[in-house]
């Protein structure tokens, strides 16, 4: 019902609500970061970045809506005026993840809102509180009741109902591959009483690779591997859980990675000095420890490999070397602080290995060779490719984010094409 009124609110007012919400969160930034530390176990620096990204999404999408409010320019002719405008789609179901419990939840909620849609927000069942606090902020900023509807609960309990409902027009999901694929399939079914095809935006994860060339800054390479693998305990779809290293520099990079890894601190994230906190829950802990057991059979354990579930769920940052490119820990998304290292005979071989999974989200190449940079731009098949840096940490407006293959629909959150995915393009032609 609210969609019928909200769709007609002018774009400037919808955008202004986002700007006001961003201002409120900026004033209460550390409070929201503290909720992320408390509820998701995020180390302080990661929580701070999560909150900053939520603010960025609010302000960026507000500006983008102002740019799109009059549509795109098309050609008219004598006696005829033509316009190409965007109209809201309908009711959107947002199913958000726990790992960026504020940033991604906020971005996937306010993108449909600012484009004139109404939203059923189902946050991750492990992190509902920060989502609730965010909805409070939206209402404080002037969002009318009924535009965003807070629907906490397990996916098994309410997810299918929301996805299947004939009045659902748009579904935006961030999470695992298996759930995303299942959701995509269900959304394709036209239900009784449904007179439209549902749109689906899914981001489903990755098995991301840092490639180290023989012509590389090896200290930078080691730093990039460690930062990509162990930031927020590797609980990122963009985490670099694989490193493919040219055989000529393999041993040296390996030593540097192990040294850096052993310097990392793990514990309760109640101070800025703690690099890694716990993994999110017991289910995640057991899954990651199972992969570590597999890694001990598939590779050579050089660091970590231990967990402690006596007070929370803490896992030491873990490094496996000499892993076959087709091994399980090189192919499957672990979503924990585990990195597997493989050796490549040359740069072509390294890119071949980097492309050998079903995912295509992020990747990094560390090299000083300009020809290899140009080659990787064409041949490294990922949605977000970084050179001479880590493969995590996409910034709104700087690095539009989304992946190829089974990483999702490559919808590029935080980019110039994202809002249009939540609207319908309409051509209006009037004869004089």
Coordinates of N, CA and C in Angstrom, one line a residue, residues 34-134:
X34 N 30.5 0.3 17.4 CA 30.5 -0.5 18.7 C 29.5 -1.7 18.6
X35 N 28.3 -1.4 17.9 CA 27.3 -2.4 17.7 C 27.9 -3.5 16.8
X36 N 28.7 -3.2 15.8 CA 29.3 -4.2 14.9 C 30.4 -5.0 15.7
X37 N 31.1 -4.4 16.6 CA 32.1 -5.1 17.4 C 31.3 -6.1 18.3
X38 N 30.3 -5.6 18.9 CA 29.5 -6.4 19.9 C 28.7 -7.5 19.2
X39 N 28.0 -7.2 18.1 CA 27.1 -8.2 17.5 C 27.8 -9.1 16.5
X40 N 28.8 -8.6 15.7 CA 29.4 -9.4 14.7 C 30.9 -9.8 15.0
X41 N 31.4 -9.3 16.2 CA 32.8 -9.6 16.5 C 33.8 -9.0 15.6
X42 N 33.5 -7.8 15.0 CA 34.4 -7.1 14.1 C 35.5 -6.4 14.9
X43 N 36.7 -6.6 14.5 CA 37.8 -5.7 15.1 C 37.5 -4.3 14.8
X44 N 38.0 -3.4 15.6 CA 37.5 -2.0 15.6 C 37.8 -1.3 14.3
X45 N 38.9 -1.6 13.7 CA 39.2 -0.9 12.4 C 38.3 -1.4 11.3
X46 N 37.9 -2.7 11.3 CA 37.0 -3.2 10.3 C 35.6 -2.6 10.6
X47 N 35.2 -2.5 11.9 CA 33.9 -2.0 12.2 C 33.8 -0.5 11.8
X48 N 34.9 0.2 12.0 CA 34.9 1.6 11.6 C 34.8 1.8 10.1
X49 N 35.4 0.9 9.3 CA 35.3 1.0 7.9 C 33.9 0.6 7.4
X50 N 33.3 -0.4 8.1 CA 31.9 -0.8 7.8 C 30.9 0.4 8.0
X51 N 31.1 1.1 9.1 CA 30.2 2.2 9.3 C 30.4 3.3 8.3
X52 N 31.7 3.6 8.0 CA 32.0 4.6 7.0 C 31.4 4.2 5.6
X53 N 31.5 2.9 5.3 CA 30.9 2.5 4.0 C 29.4 2.7 3.9
X54 N 28.7 2.5 5.1 CA 27.3 2.7 5.1 C 26.9 4.2 4.8
X55 N 27.7 5.1 5.4 CA 27.5 6.5 5.2 C 27.8 6.8 3.7
X56 N 28.8 6.2 3.2 CA 29.1 6.5 1.7 C 28.0 6.0 0.8
X57 N 27.4 4.8 1.1 CA 26.3 4.3 0.3 C 25.1 5.3 0.4
X58 N 24.8 5.8 1.5 CA 23.7 6.8 1.7 C 23.9 8.0 0.8
X59 N 25.1 8.6 1.0 CA 25.4 9.8 0.3 C 25.5 9.6 -1.2
X60 N 26.2 8.5 -1.6 CA 26.4 8.3 -3.0 C 25.1 8.0 -3.8
X61 N 24.3 7.1 -3.2 CA 23.0 6.8 -3.9 C 22.1 8.0 -3.9
X62 N 22.2 8.9 -2.9 CA 21.4 10.1 -2.9 C 21.8 11.0 -4.1
X63 N 23.1 11.2 -4.3 CA 23.6 12.0 -5.5 C 23.3 11.3 -6.8
X64 N 23.4 10.0 -6.8 CA 23.1 9.3 -8.1 C 21.6 9.4 -8.5
X65 N 20.7 9.4 -7.5 CA 19.3 9.6 -7.8 C 19.0 10.9 -8.3
X66 N 19.7 12.0 -7.8 CA 19.5 13.3 -8.4 C 19.9 13.3 -9.9
X67 N 21.0 12.6 -10.2 CA 21.4 12.6 -11.6 C 20.4 11.8 -12.5
X68 N 19.7 10.8 -11.9 CA 18.8 10.0 -12.7 C 17.4 10.5 -12.8
X69 N 17.0 11.4 -11.9 CA 15.6 11.8 -11.7 C 14.9 12.2 -13.0
X70 N 15.7 12.8 -13.9 CA 15.1 13.2 -15.2 C 15.3 12.3 -16.3
X71 N 15.8 11.1 -16.0 CA 16.1 10.1 -17.0 C 17.3 10.3 -17.8
X72 N 17.4 9.7 -19.0 CA 18.6 9.9 -19.9 C 18.1 10.6 -21.2
X73 N 19.1 11.3 -21.7 CA 18.7 12.1 -23.0 C 18.6 11.1 -24.2
X74 N 17.6 11.3 -24.9 CA 17.4 10.6 -26.2 C 17.0 11.6 -27.2
X75 N 16.9 11.2 -28.5 CA 16.7 12.1 -29.6 C 15.2 12.3 -29.8
X76 N 14.8 13.6 -30.0 CA 13.5 13.9 -30.5 C 13.6 14.4 -31.9
X77 N 12.4 14.6 -32.6 CA 12.5 15.1 -33.9 C 11.3 16.1 -34.1
X78 N 11.3 16.7 -35.3 CA 10.3 17.8 -35.5 C 8.9 17.3 -35.3
X79 N 8.2 18.0 -34.4 CA 6.8 17.6 -34.2 C 6.6 16.5 -33.2
X80 N 7.7 16.0 -32.6 CA 7.7 14.9 -31.6 C 8.7 15.1 -30.5
X81 N 8.2 15.0 -29.3 CA 9.2 15.0 -28.1 C 9.2 13.7 -27.5
X82 N 10.5 13.2 -27.3 CA 10.7 11.9 -26.7 C 11.5 12.0 -25.4
X83 N 11.1 11.2 -24.5 CA 11.8 11.1 -23.2 C 12.0 9.7 -22.8
X84 N 13.1 9.5 -22.0 CA 13.5 8.2 -21.5 C 13.6 8.4 -20.0
X85 N 12.7 7.9 -19.2 CA 12.6 8.1 -17.8 C 12.6 6.8 -17.0
X86 N 12.9 6.9 -15.7 CA 12.9 5.7 -14.9 C 11.8 5.8 -13.9
X87 N 11.1 4.7 -13.7 CA 10.0 4.6 -12.8 C 10.3 3.5 -11.8
X88 N 9.7 3.6 -10.5 CA 10.0 2.6 -9.5 C 9.4 1.2 -10.0
X89 N 9.9 0.1 -9.4 CA 9.6 -1.2 -9.8 C 8.4 -1.8 -8.9
X90 N 8.5 -1.6 -7.6 CA 7.5 -2.2 -6.7 C 8.0 -2.5 -5.4
X91 N 7.6 -3.6 -4.9 CA 8.1 -4.1 -3.5 C 9.4 -4.9 -3.6
X92 N 10.3 -4.5 -2.9 CA 11.7 -5.1 -2.9 C 11.9 -5.9 -1.6
X93 N 12.4 -7.1 -1.8 CA 12.8 -8.0 -0.6 C 14.3 -7.9 -0.6
X94 N 14.8 -7.3 0.6 CA 16.3 -7.2 0.8 C 16.7 -8.3 1.8
X95 N 17.6 -9.2 1.4 CA 18.1 -10.2 2.3 C 19.6 -9.9 2.5
X96 N 20.0 -9.4 3.6 CA 21.3 -8.9 3.8 C 22.2 -9.8 4.6
X97 N 23.5 -9.7 4.5 CA 24.4 -10.6 5.2 C 24.9 -10.1 6.5
X98 N 25.6 -11.0 7.3 CA 26.1 -10.7 8.6 C 27.5 -10.1 8.5
X99 N 28.2 -10.3 7.5 CA 29.6 -9.9 7.5 C 29.8 -8.4 7.3
X100 N 29.0 -7.8 6.6 CA 28.9 -6.3 6.5 C 27.5 -5.9 7.0
X101 N 27.3 -6.1 8.3 CA 25.9 -6.0 8.8 C 25.3 -4.7 8.8
X102 N 26.2 -3.6 8.6 CA 25.7 -2.3 8.4 C 25.8 -1.8 7.0
X103 N 27.0 -1.9 6.4 CA 27.3 -1.4 5.1 C 26.4 -2.0 4.0
X104 N 26.5 -3.3 3.8 CA 25.8 -4.0 2.7 C 24.3 -3.9 3.0
X105 N 23.9 -4.1 4.3 CA 22.5 -4.1 4.7 C 22.0 -2.7 4.3
X106 N 22.7 -1.6 4.7 CA 22.2 -0.3 4.3 C 22.2 0.0 2.8
X107 N 23.2 -0.4 2.1 CA 23.3 -0.2 0.7 C 22.1 -0.9 0.0
X108 N 21.9 -2.1 0.3 CA 20.8 -2.9 -0.4 C 19.4 -2.5 0.1
X109 N 19.3 -1.8 1.1 CA 18.0 -1.3 1.6 C 17.7 0.1 1.0
X110 N 18.7 1.0 1.0 CA 18.4 2.4 0.5 C 18.4 2.5 -1.0
X111 N 19.1 1.6 -1.7 CA 19.1 1.7 -3.2 C 17.6 1.6 -3.7
X112 N 16.9 0.5 -3.3 CA 15.5 0.5 -3.7 C 14.6 1.6 -3.1
X113 N 14.9 2.1 -1.9 CA 14.1 3.1 -1.3 C 14.3 4.4 -2.1
X114 N 15.5 4.8 -2.4 CA 15.7 6.1 -3.0 C 15.2 6.1 -4.5
X115 N 15.0 4.9 -5.1 CA 14.5 4.8 -6.4 C 13.0 4.7 -6.4
X116 N 12.3 4.8 -5.2 CA 10.9 4.9 -5.2 C 10.2 3.6 -4.9
X117 N 10.9 2.6 -4.5 CA 10.3 1.3 -4.1 C 10.2 1.2 -2.6
X118 N 9.3 0.3 -2.2 CA 9.2 -0.1 -0.8 C 10.0 -1.4 -0.5
X119 N 10.4 -1.6 0.8 CA 11.3 -2.7 1.1 C 10.8 -3.5 2.3
X120 N 11.0 -4.8 2.1 CA 10.9 -5.7 3.2 C 12.3 -6.1 3.5
X121 N 12.9 -5.7 4.6 CA 14.3 -5.9 5.0 C 14.3 -7.1 5.9
X122 N 14.9 -8.2 5.4 CA 15.2 -9.4 6.3 C 16.7 -9.4 6.5
X123 N 17.2 -8.9 7.7 CA 18.6 -8.9 8.0 C 19.1 -10.3 8.3
X124 N 20.4 -10.5 8.3 CA 20.9 -11.8 8.7 C 20.5 -12.1 10.1
X125 N 20.1 -13.4 10.4 CA 19.6 -13.7 11.7 C 20.7 -13.6 12.8
X126 N 21.9 -13.6 12.5 CA 23.0 -13.4 13.5 C 23.2 -11.9 13.8
X127 N 22.8 -11.0 13.0 CA 23.1 -9.6 13.2 C 21.8 -8.7 13.0
X128 N 20.7 -8.9 13.7 CA 19.5 -8.1 13.5 C 19.5 -6.8 14.2
X129 N 20.3 -6.7 15.3 CA 20.2 -5.4 16.1 C 20.7 -4.2 15.3
X130 N 21.9 -4.3 14.7 CA 22.4 -3.2 14.0 C 21.5 -2.8 12.8
X131 N 20.8 -3.7 12.2 CA 19.8 -3.4 11.2 C 18.6 -2.7 11.8
X132 N 18.2 -3.1 13.0 CA 17.1 -2.4 13.6 C 17.5 -1.0 14.0
X133 N 18.7 -0.8 14.4 CA 19.2 0.6 14.8 C 19.2 1.4 13.5
X134 N 19.5 0.8 12.4 CA 19.6 1.6 11.1 C 18.2 2.0 10.7

